[in-house]
PDB file of C-alpha atoms and ligand atoms in Angstrom:
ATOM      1  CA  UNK T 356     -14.944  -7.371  -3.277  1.00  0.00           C
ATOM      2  CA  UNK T 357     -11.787  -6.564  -1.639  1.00  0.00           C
ATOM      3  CA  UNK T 358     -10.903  -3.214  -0.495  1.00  0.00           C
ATOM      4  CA  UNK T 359      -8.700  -1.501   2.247  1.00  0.00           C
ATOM      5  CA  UNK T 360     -10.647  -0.136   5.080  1.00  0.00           C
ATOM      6  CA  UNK T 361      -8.978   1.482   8.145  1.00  0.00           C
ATOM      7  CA  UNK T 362      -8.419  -1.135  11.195  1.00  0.00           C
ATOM      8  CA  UNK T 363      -8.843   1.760  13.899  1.00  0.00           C
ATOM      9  CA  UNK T 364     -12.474   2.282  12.382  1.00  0.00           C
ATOM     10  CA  UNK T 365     -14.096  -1.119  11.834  1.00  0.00           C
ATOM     11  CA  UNK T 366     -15.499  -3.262  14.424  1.00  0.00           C
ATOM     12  CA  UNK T 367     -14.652  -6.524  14.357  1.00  0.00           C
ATOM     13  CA  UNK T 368     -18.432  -7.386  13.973  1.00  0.00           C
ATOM     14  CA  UNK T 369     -18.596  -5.585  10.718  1.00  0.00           C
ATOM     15  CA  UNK T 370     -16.184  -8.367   9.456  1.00  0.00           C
ATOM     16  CA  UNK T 371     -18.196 -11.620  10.710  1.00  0.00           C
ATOM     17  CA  UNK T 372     -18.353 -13.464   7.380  1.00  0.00           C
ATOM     18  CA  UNK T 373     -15.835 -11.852   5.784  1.00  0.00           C
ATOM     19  CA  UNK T 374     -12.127 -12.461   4.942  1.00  0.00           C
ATOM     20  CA  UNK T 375      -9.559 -10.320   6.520  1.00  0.00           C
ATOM     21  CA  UNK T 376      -5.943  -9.728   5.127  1.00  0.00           C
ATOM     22  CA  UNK T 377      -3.332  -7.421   6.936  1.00  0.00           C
ATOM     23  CA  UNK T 378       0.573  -7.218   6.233  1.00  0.00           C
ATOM     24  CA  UNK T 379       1.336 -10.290   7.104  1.00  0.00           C
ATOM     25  CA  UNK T 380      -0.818 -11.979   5.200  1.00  0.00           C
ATOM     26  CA  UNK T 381       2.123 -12.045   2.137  1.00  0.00           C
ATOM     27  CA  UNK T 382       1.686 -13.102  -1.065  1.00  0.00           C
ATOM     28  CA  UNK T 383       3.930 -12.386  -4.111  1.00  0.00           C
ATOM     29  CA  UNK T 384       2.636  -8.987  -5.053  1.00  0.00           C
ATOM     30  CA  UNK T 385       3.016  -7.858  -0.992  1.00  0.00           C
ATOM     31  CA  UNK T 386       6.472  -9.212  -1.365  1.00  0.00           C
ATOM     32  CA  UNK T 387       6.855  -7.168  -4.481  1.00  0.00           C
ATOM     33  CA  UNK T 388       6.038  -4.205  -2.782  1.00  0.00           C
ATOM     34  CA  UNK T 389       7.898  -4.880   0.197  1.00  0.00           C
ATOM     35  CA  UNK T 390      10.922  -5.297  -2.127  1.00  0.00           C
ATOM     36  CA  UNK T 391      10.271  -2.081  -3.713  1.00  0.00           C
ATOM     37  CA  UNK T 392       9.802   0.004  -0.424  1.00  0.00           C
ATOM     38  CA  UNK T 393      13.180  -0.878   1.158  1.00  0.00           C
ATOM     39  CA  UNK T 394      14.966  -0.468  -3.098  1.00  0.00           C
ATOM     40  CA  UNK T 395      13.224   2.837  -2.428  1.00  0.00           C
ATOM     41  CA  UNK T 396      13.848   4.267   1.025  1.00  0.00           C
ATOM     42  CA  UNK T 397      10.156   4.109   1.237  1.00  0.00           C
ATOM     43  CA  UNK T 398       9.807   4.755   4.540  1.00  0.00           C
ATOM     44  CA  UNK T 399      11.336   6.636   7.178  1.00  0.00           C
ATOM     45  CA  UNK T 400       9.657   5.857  10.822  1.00  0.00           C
ATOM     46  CA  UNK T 401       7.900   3.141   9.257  1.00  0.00           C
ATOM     47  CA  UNK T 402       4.867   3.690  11.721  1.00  0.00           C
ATOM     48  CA  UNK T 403       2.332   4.202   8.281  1.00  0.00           C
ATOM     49  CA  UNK T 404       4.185   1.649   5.840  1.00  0.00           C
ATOM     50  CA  UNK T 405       1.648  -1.347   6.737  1.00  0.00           C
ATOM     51  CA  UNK T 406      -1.323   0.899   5.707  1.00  0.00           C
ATOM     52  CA  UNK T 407       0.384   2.264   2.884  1.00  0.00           C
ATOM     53  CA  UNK T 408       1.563  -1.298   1.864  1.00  0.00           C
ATOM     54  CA  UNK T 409      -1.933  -2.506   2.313  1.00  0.00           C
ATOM     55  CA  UNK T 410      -3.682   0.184   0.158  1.00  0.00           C
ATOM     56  CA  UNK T 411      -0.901  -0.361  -2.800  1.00  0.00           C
ATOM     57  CA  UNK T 412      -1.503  -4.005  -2.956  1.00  0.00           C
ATOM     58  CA  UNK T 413      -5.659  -2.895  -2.866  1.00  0.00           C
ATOM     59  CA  UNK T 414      -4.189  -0.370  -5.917  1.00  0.00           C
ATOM     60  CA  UNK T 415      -1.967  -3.277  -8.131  1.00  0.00           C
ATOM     61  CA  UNK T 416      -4.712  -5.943  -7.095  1.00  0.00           C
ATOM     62  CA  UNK T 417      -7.381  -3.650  -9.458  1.00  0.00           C
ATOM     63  CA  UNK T 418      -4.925  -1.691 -11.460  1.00  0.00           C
ATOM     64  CA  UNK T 419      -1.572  -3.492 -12.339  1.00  0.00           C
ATOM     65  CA  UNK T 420      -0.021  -0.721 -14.141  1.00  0.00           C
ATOM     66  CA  UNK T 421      -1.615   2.161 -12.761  1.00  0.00           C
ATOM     67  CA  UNK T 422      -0.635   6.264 -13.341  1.00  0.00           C
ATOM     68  CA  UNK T 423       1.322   8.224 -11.436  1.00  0.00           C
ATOM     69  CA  UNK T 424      -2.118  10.514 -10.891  1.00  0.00           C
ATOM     70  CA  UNK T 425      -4.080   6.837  -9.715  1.00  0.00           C
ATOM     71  CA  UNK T 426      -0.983   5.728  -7.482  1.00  0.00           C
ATOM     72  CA  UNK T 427      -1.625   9.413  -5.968  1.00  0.00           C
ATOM     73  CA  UNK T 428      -5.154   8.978  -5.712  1.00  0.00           C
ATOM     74  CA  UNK T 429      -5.377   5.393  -4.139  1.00  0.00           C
ATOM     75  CA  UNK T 430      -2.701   6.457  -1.868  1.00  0.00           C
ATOM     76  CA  UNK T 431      -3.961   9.516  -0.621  1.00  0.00           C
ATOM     77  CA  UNK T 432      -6.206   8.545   2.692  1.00  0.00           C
ATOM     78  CA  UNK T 433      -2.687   7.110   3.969  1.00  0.00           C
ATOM     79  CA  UNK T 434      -0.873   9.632   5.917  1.00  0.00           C
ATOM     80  CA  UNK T 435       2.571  10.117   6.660  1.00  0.00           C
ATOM     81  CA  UNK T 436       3.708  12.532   9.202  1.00  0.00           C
ATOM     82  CA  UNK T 437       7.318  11.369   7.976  1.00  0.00           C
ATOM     83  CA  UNK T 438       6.451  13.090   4.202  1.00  0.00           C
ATOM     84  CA  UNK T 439       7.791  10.017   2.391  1.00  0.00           C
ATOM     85  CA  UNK T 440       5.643  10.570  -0.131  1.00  0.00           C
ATOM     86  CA  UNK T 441       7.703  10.727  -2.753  1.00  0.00           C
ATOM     87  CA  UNK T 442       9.519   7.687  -1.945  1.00  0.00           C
ATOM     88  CA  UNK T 443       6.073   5.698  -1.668  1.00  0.00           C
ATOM     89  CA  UNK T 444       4.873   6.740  -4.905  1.00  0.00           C
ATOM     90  CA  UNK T 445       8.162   5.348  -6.678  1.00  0.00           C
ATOM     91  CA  UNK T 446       8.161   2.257  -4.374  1.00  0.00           C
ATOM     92  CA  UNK T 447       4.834   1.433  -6.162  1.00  0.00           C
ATOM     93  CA  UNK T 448       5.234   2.399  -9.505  1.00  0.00           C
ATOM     94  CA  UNK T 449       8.383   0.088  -8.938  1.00  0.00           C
ATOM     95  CA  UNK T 450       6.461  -3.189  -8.005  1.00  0.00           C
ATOM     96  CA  UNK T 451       4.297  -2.109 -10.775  1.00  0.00           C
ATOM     97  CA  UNK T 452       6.741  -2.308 -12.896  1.00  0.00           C
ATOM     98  CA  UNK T 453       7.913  -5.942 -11.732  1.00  0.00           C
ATOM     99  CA  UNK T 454      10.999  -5.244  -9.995  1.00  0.00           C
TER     100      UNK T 454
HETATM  101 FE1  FES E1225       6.942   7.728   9.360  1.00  0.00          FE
HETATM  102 FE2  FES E1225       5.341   7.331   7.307  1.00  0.00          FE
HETATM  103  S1  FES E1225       7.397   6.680   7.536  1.00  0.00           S
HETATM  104  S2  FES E1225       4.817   8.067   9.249  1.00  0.00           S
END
């Protein structure tokens, strides 16, 4: 099934078959989240927001209304030297949420 993996760690051989989506790929949900990062200042250098947009769609994709503890948990291999943290986490309980 689908999952996030990290882009600087898989080979493009380890893919040969597969299907590949990044942050451009869109989609209403992405857009959702996109929405919901800018509503909530999600971001600050922006350098991690494509992983950390990627692994909340992975997140709503499997859980559509998750908790604040799974948002935390599905989130957590994405780093952000920034510390927008808090931001992210209410950016995707927000396009959980719909809006
Ligand atoms: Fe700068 Fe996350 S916004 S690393």
């Amino acid at each position: 099934g689908d999952r996030p993996v990290l882009s600087c760690l898989t080979l493009a051989a380890a893919c040969d078959g597969g299907r590949v989506r990044t942050v451009e790929g869109g989609g209403e949900l992405l857009e959702r989240l996109r929405a919901a990062f800018t509503a909530e200042d999600a971001l600050q250098c922006g350098f991690c927001t494509p992983g950390q947009l990627m692994s909340a769609l992975a997140l709503l994709e499997r859980v559509p209304q998750p908790s604040r503890e799974q948002i935390v948990d599905a989130m957590s291999g994405n780093l952000c030297r920034c510390g927008a943290y808090e931001g992210i986490g209410r950016a995707v309980a927000r396009a959980a949420e719909g809006t």
